[in-house]
Amino acid sequence: MDIHDIAFTLYAQLVGANRDKTLDEAARIELGREAYRCAEAFIAAKDLYIRELPTGEAELGY
């Protein structure tokens, strides 16, 4: 899953959460920007988490 898939999923969820409101074009654009910011933060956090995982070499005695 790449950043665009994540951002699109988040955007759809944000729009769905605001479905009781009428969103103008500016509001939809801002939701899209927020979705990309959240997707970027998620990918950065996931990459950091993966980098900090033990490699397993210590457990194997290498």
Tab-separated table of N, CA, C and O in Angstrom:
chain	number	residue	atom	x	y	z
A	1	MET	N	0.849	-1.164	0.000
A	1	MET	CA	0.000	0.000	0.000
A	1	MET	C	0.903	1.238	0.000
A	1	MET	O	1.750	1.392	0.856
A	2	ASP	N	0.721	2.108	-0.954
A	2	ASP	CA	1.552	3.304	-1.034
A	2	ASP	C	0.838	4.493	-0.391
A	2	ASP	O	-0.290	4.385	0.079
A	3	ILE	N	1.510	5.620	-0.371
A	3	ILE	CA	0.985	6.804	0.316
A	3	ILE	C	-0.332	7.273	-0.292
A	3	ILE	O	-1.224	7.741	0.418
A	4	HIS	N	-0.499	7.102	-1.596
A	4	HIS	CA	-1.726	7.556	-2.244
A	4	HIS	C	-2.923	6.707	-1.826
A	4	HIS	O	-4.012	7.238	-1.606
A	5	ASP	N	-2.721	5.402	-1.696
A	5	ASP	CA	-3.796	4.520	-1.238
A	5	ASP	C	-4.190	4.849	0.200
A	5	ASP	O	-5.375	4.907	0.535
A	6	ILE	N	-3.180	5.063	1.039
A	6	ILE	CA	-3.448	5.408	2.435
A	6	ILE	C	-4.177	6.740	2.525
A	6	ILE	O	-5.180	6.877	3.242
A	7	ALA	N	-3.691	7.742	1.789
A	7	ALA	CA	-4.315	9.067	1.817
A	7	ALA	C	-5.744	9.018	1.287
A	7	ALA	O	-6.642	9.657	1.852
A	8	PHE	N	-5.982	8.254	0.237
A	8	PHE	CA	-7.338	8.155	-0.313
A	8	PHE	C	-8.279	7.505	0.693
A	8	PHE	O	-9.413	7.955	0.879
A	9	THR	N	-7.816	6.453	1.357
A	9	THR	CA	-8.634	5.785	2.372
A	9	THR	C	-8.950	6.745	3.520
A	9	THR	O	-10.099	6.830	3.968
A	10	LEU	N	-7.939	7.471	3.977
A	10	LEU	CA	-8.171	8.447	5.043
A	10	LEU	C	-9.120	9.554	4.592
A	10	LEU	O	-10.001	9.977	5.348
A	11	TYR	N	-8.948	10.030	3.363
A	11	TYR	CA	-9.823	11.080	2.829
A	11	TYR	C	-11.272	10.599	2.807
A	11	TYR	O	-12.181	11.320	3.232
A	12	ALA	N	-11.479	9.391	2.339
A	12	ALA	CA	-12.839	8.841	2.287
A	12	ALA	C	-13.434	8.743	3.690
A	12	ALA	O	-14.620	9.034	3.892
A	13	GLN	N	-12.616	8.369	4.658
A	13	GLN	CA	-13.104	8.278	6.032
A	13	GLN	C	-13.405	9.660	6.608
A	13	GLN	O	-14.385	9.836	7.329
A	14	LEU	N	-12.556	10.641	6.304
A	14	LEU	CA	-12.808	12.002	6.778
A	14	LEU	C	-14.077	12.583	6.167
A	14	LEU	O	-14.872	13.223	6.856
A	15	VAL	N	-14.276	12.364	4.888
A	15	VAL	CA	-15.491	12.857	4.237
A	15	VAL	C	-16.711	12.132	4.806
A	15	VAL	O	-17.742	12.751	5.076
A	16	GLY	N	-16.582	10.828	5.023
A	16	GLY	CA	-17.685	10.062	5.602
A	16	GLY	C	-18.028	10.514	7.013
A	16	GLY	O	-19.197	10.518	7.411
A	17	ALA	N	-17.021	10.904	7.773
A	17	ALA	CA	-17.263	11.384	9.138
A	17	ALA	C	-17.962	12.736	9.134
A	17	ALA	O	-18.616	13.093	10.110
A	18	ASN	N	-17.842	13.480	8.052
A	18	ASN	CA	-18.462	14.806	7.940
A	18	ASN	C	-19.645	14.809	6.983
A	18	ASN	O	-19.983	15.845	6.420
A	19	ARG	N	-20.283	13.667	6.793
A	19	ARG	CA	-21.345	13.596	5.792
A	19	ARG	C	-22.600	14.369	6.183
A	19	ARG	O	-23.425	14.676	5.335
A	20	ASP	N	-22.747	14.703	7.472
A	20	ASP	CA	-23.908	15.489	7.873
A	20	ASP	C	-23.739	16.969	7.553
A	20	ASP	O	-24.694	17.737	7.618
A	21	LYS	N	-22.510	17.360	7.173
A	21	LYS	CA	-22.230	18.751	6.807
A	21	LYS	C	-22.097	18.865	5.290
A	21	LYS	O	-21.666	17.938	4.621
A	22	THR	N	-22.453	20.006	4.772
A	22	THR	CA	-22.236	20.279	3.361
A	22	THR	C	-20.828	20.845	3.223
A	22	THR	O	-20.527	21.908	3.766
A	23	LEU	N	-19.974	20.124	2.512
A	23	LEU	CA	-18.587	20.541	2.365
A	23	LEU	C	-18.390	21.265	1.037
A	23	LEU	O	-18.747	20.739	-0.020
A	24	ASP	N	-17.849	22.468	1.112
A	24	ASP	CA	-17.534	23.177	-0.117
A	24	ASP	C	-16.179	22.686	-0.644
A	24	ASP	O	-15.530	21.847	-0.035
A	25	GLU	N	-15.790	23.210	-1.780
A	25	GLU	CA	-14.555	22.756	-2.417
A	25	GLU	C	-13.332	23.008	-1.541
A	25	GLU	O	-12.445	22.154	-1.431
A	26	ALA	N	-13.279	24.147	-0.871
A	26	ALA	CA	-12.136	24.471	-0.005
A	26	ALA	C	-12.034	23.491	1.163
A	26	ALA	O	-10.937	23.063	1.531
A	27	ALA	N	-13.167	23.116	1.721
A	27	ALA	CA	-13.166	22.157	2.829
A	27	ALA	C	-12.705	20.781	2.358
A	27	ALA	O	-11.961	20.098	3.065
A	28	ARG	N	-13.141	20.369	1.175
A	28	ARG	CA	-12.706	19.073	0.634
A	28	ARG	C	-11.212	19.075	0.332
A	28	ARG	O	-10.516	18.089	0.583
A	29	ILE	N	-10.697	20.191	-0.164
A	29	ILE	CA	-9.259	20.302	-0.425
A	29	ILE	C	-8.482	20.207	0.879
A	29	ILE	O	-7.465	19.517	0.962
A	30	GLU	N	-8.955	20.885	1.910
A	30	GLU	CA	-8.274	20.834	3.206
A	30	GLU	C	-8.325	19.426	3.791
A	30	GLU	O	-7.353	18.968	4.396
A	31	LEU	N	-9.425	18.716	3.623
A	31	LEU	CA	-9.493	17.324	4.079
A	31	LEU	C	-8.494	16.459	3.317
A	31	LEU	O	-7.870	15.565	3.894
A	32	GLY	N	-8.323	16.719	2.049
A	32	GLY	CA	-7.331	15.985	1.257
A	32	GLY	C	-5.913	16.245	1.748
A	32	GLY	O	-5.103	15.327	1.857
A	33	ARG	N	-5.629	17.500	2.058
A	33	ARG	CA	-4.301	17.837	2.590
A	33	ARG	C	-4.073	17.172	3.938
A	33	ARG	O	-2.987	16.660	4.224
A	34	GLU	N	-5.084	17.180	4.773
A	34	GLU	CA	-4.979	16.537	6.084
A	34	GLU	C	-4.774	15.032	5.926
A	34	GLU	O	-3.993	14.429	6.657
A	35	ALA	N	-5.445	14.432	4.965
A	35	ALA	CA	-5.274	12.998	4.717
A	35	ALA	C	-3.836	12.689	4.306
A	35	ALA	O	-3.243	11.709	4.776
A	36	TYR	N	-3.247	13.521	3.454
A	36	TYR	CA	-1.848	13.305	3.053
A	36	TYR	C	-0.885	13.524	4.217
A	36	TYR	O	0.085	12.794	4.370
A	37	ARG	N	-1.156	14.526	5.069
A	37	ARG	CA	-0.296	14.728	6.243
A	37	ARG	C	-0.347	13.515	7.161
A	37	ARG	O	0.684	13.063	7.667
A	38	CYS	N	-1.533	12.984	7.374
A	38	CYS	CA	-1.672	11.797	8.223
A	38	CYS	C	-1.009	10.580	7.581
A	38	CYS	O	-0.367	9.782	8.270
A	39	ALA	N	-1.149	10.425	6.283
A	39	ALA	CA	-0.523	9.296	5.589
A	39	ALA	C	0.994	9.388	5.669
A	39	ALA	O	1.680	8.383	5.902
A	40	GLU	N	1.548	10.586	5.498
A	40	GLU	CA	2.996	10.771	5.615
A	40	GLU	C	3.476	10.452	7.022
A	40	GLU	O	4.507	9.797	7.202
A	41	ALA	N	2.725	10.894	8.030
A	41	ALA	CA	3.103	10.605	9.417
A	41	ALA	C	3.033	9.107	9.699
A	41	ALA	O	3.900	8.556	10.384
A	42	PHE	N	2.031	8.441	9.155
A	42	PHE	CA	1.901	7.000	9.352
A	42	PHE	C	3.082	6.264	8.734
A	42	PHE	O	3.674	5.377	9.354
A	43	ILE	N	3.446	6.619	7.518
A	43	ILE	CA	4.559	5.947	6.842
A	43	ILE	C	5.868	6.215	7.571
A	43	ILE	O	6.688	5.307	7.746
A	44	ALA	N	6.074	7.438	8.036
A	44	ALA	CA	7.299	7.758	8.781
A	44	ALA	C	7.364	6.950	10.076
A	44	ALA	O	8.421	6.411	10.428
A	45	ALA	N	6.250	6.856	10.780
A	45	ALA	CA	6.222	6.095	12.033
A	45	ALA	C	6.440	4.610	11.768
A	45	ALA	O	7.156	3.934	12.525
A	46	LYS	N	5.851	4.098	10.703
A	46	LYS	CA	6.024	2.685	10.365
A	46	LYS	C	7.472	2.390	9.999
A	46	LYS	O	8.041	1.389	10.442
A	47	ASP	N	8.098	3.266	9.228
A	47	ASP	CA	9.504	3.076	8.863
A	47	ASP	C	10.406	3.111	10.092
A	47	ASP	O	11.314	2.286	10.225
A	48	LEU	N	10.148	4.045	10.993
A	48	LEU	CA	10.936	4.131	12.216
A	48	LEU	C	10.760	2.876	13.057
A	48	LEU	O	11.726	2.319	13.590
A	49	TYR	N	9.528	2.393	13.166
A	49	TYR	CA	9.257	1.174	13.928
A	49	TYR	C	10.011	-0.014	13.333
A	49	TYR	O	10.633	-0.788	14.054
A	50	ILE	N	9.983	-0.141	12.017
A	50	ILE	CA	10.666	-1.261	11.358
A	50	ILE	C	12.170	-1.164	11.559
A	50	ILE	O	12.836	-2.174	11.812
A	51	ARG	N	12.731	0.034	11.495
A	51	ARG	CA	14.174	0.208	11.697
A	51	ARG	C	14.595	-0.157	13.116
A	51	ARG	O	15.721	-0.597	13.332
A	52	GLU	N	13.727	0.054	14.083
A	52	GLU	CA	14.079	-0.215	15.468
A	52	GLU	C	13.827	-1.658	15.893
A	52	GLU	O	14.199	-2.040	16.997
A	53	LEU	N	13.220	-2.442	15.035
A	53	LEU	CA	13.004	-3.847	15.372
A	53	LEU	C	14.348	-4.570	15.434
A	53	LEU	O	15.249	-4.295	14.642
A	54	PRO	N	14.473	-5.485	16.373
A	54	PRO	CA	15.722	-6.269	16.405
A	54	PRO	C	15.831	-7.121	15.148
A	54	PRO	O	14.829	-7.606	14.608
A	55	THR	N	17.038	-7.309	14.691
A	55	THR	CA	17.246	-8.057	13.451
A	55	THR	C	17.201	-9.555	13.668
A	55	THR	O	17.102	-10.311	12.720
A	56	GLY	N	17.348	-9.984	14.889
A	56	GLY	CA	17.337	-11.413	15.177
A	56	GLY	C	18.723	-12.005	15.176
A	56	GLY	O	18.899	-13.170	15.537
A	57	GLU	N	19.727	-11.242	14.790
A	57	GLU	CA	21.097	-11.766	14.766
A	57	GLU	C	21.599	-12.065	16.170
A	57	GLU	O	22.297	-13.050	16.377
A	58	ALA	N	21.242	-11.254	17.147
A	58	ALA	CA	21.671	-11.488	18.519
A	58	ALA	C	21.071	-12.772	19.060
A	58	ALA	O	21.708	-13.503	19.811
A	59	GLU	N	19.864	-13.074	18.648
A	59	GLU	CA	19.201	-14.278	19.119
A	59	GLU	C	19.824	-15.531	18.490
A	59	GLU	O	19.803	-16.601	19.076
A	60	LEU	N	20.385	-15.390	17.298
A	60	LEU	CA	20.979	-16.531	16.609
A	60	LEU	C	22.441	-16.727	16.993
A	60	LEU	O	23.035	-17.722	16.615
A	61	GLY	N	23.017	-15.779	17.711
A	61	GLY	CA	24.390	-15.901	18.147
A	61	GLY	C	25.418	-15.445	17.138
A	61	GLY	O	26.579	-15.811	17.227
A	62	TYR	N	25.039	-14.633	16.161
A	62	TYR	CA	25.987	-14.162	15.165
A	62	TYR	C	26.821	-13.037	15.695
A	62	TYR	O	26.520	-12.147	16.290
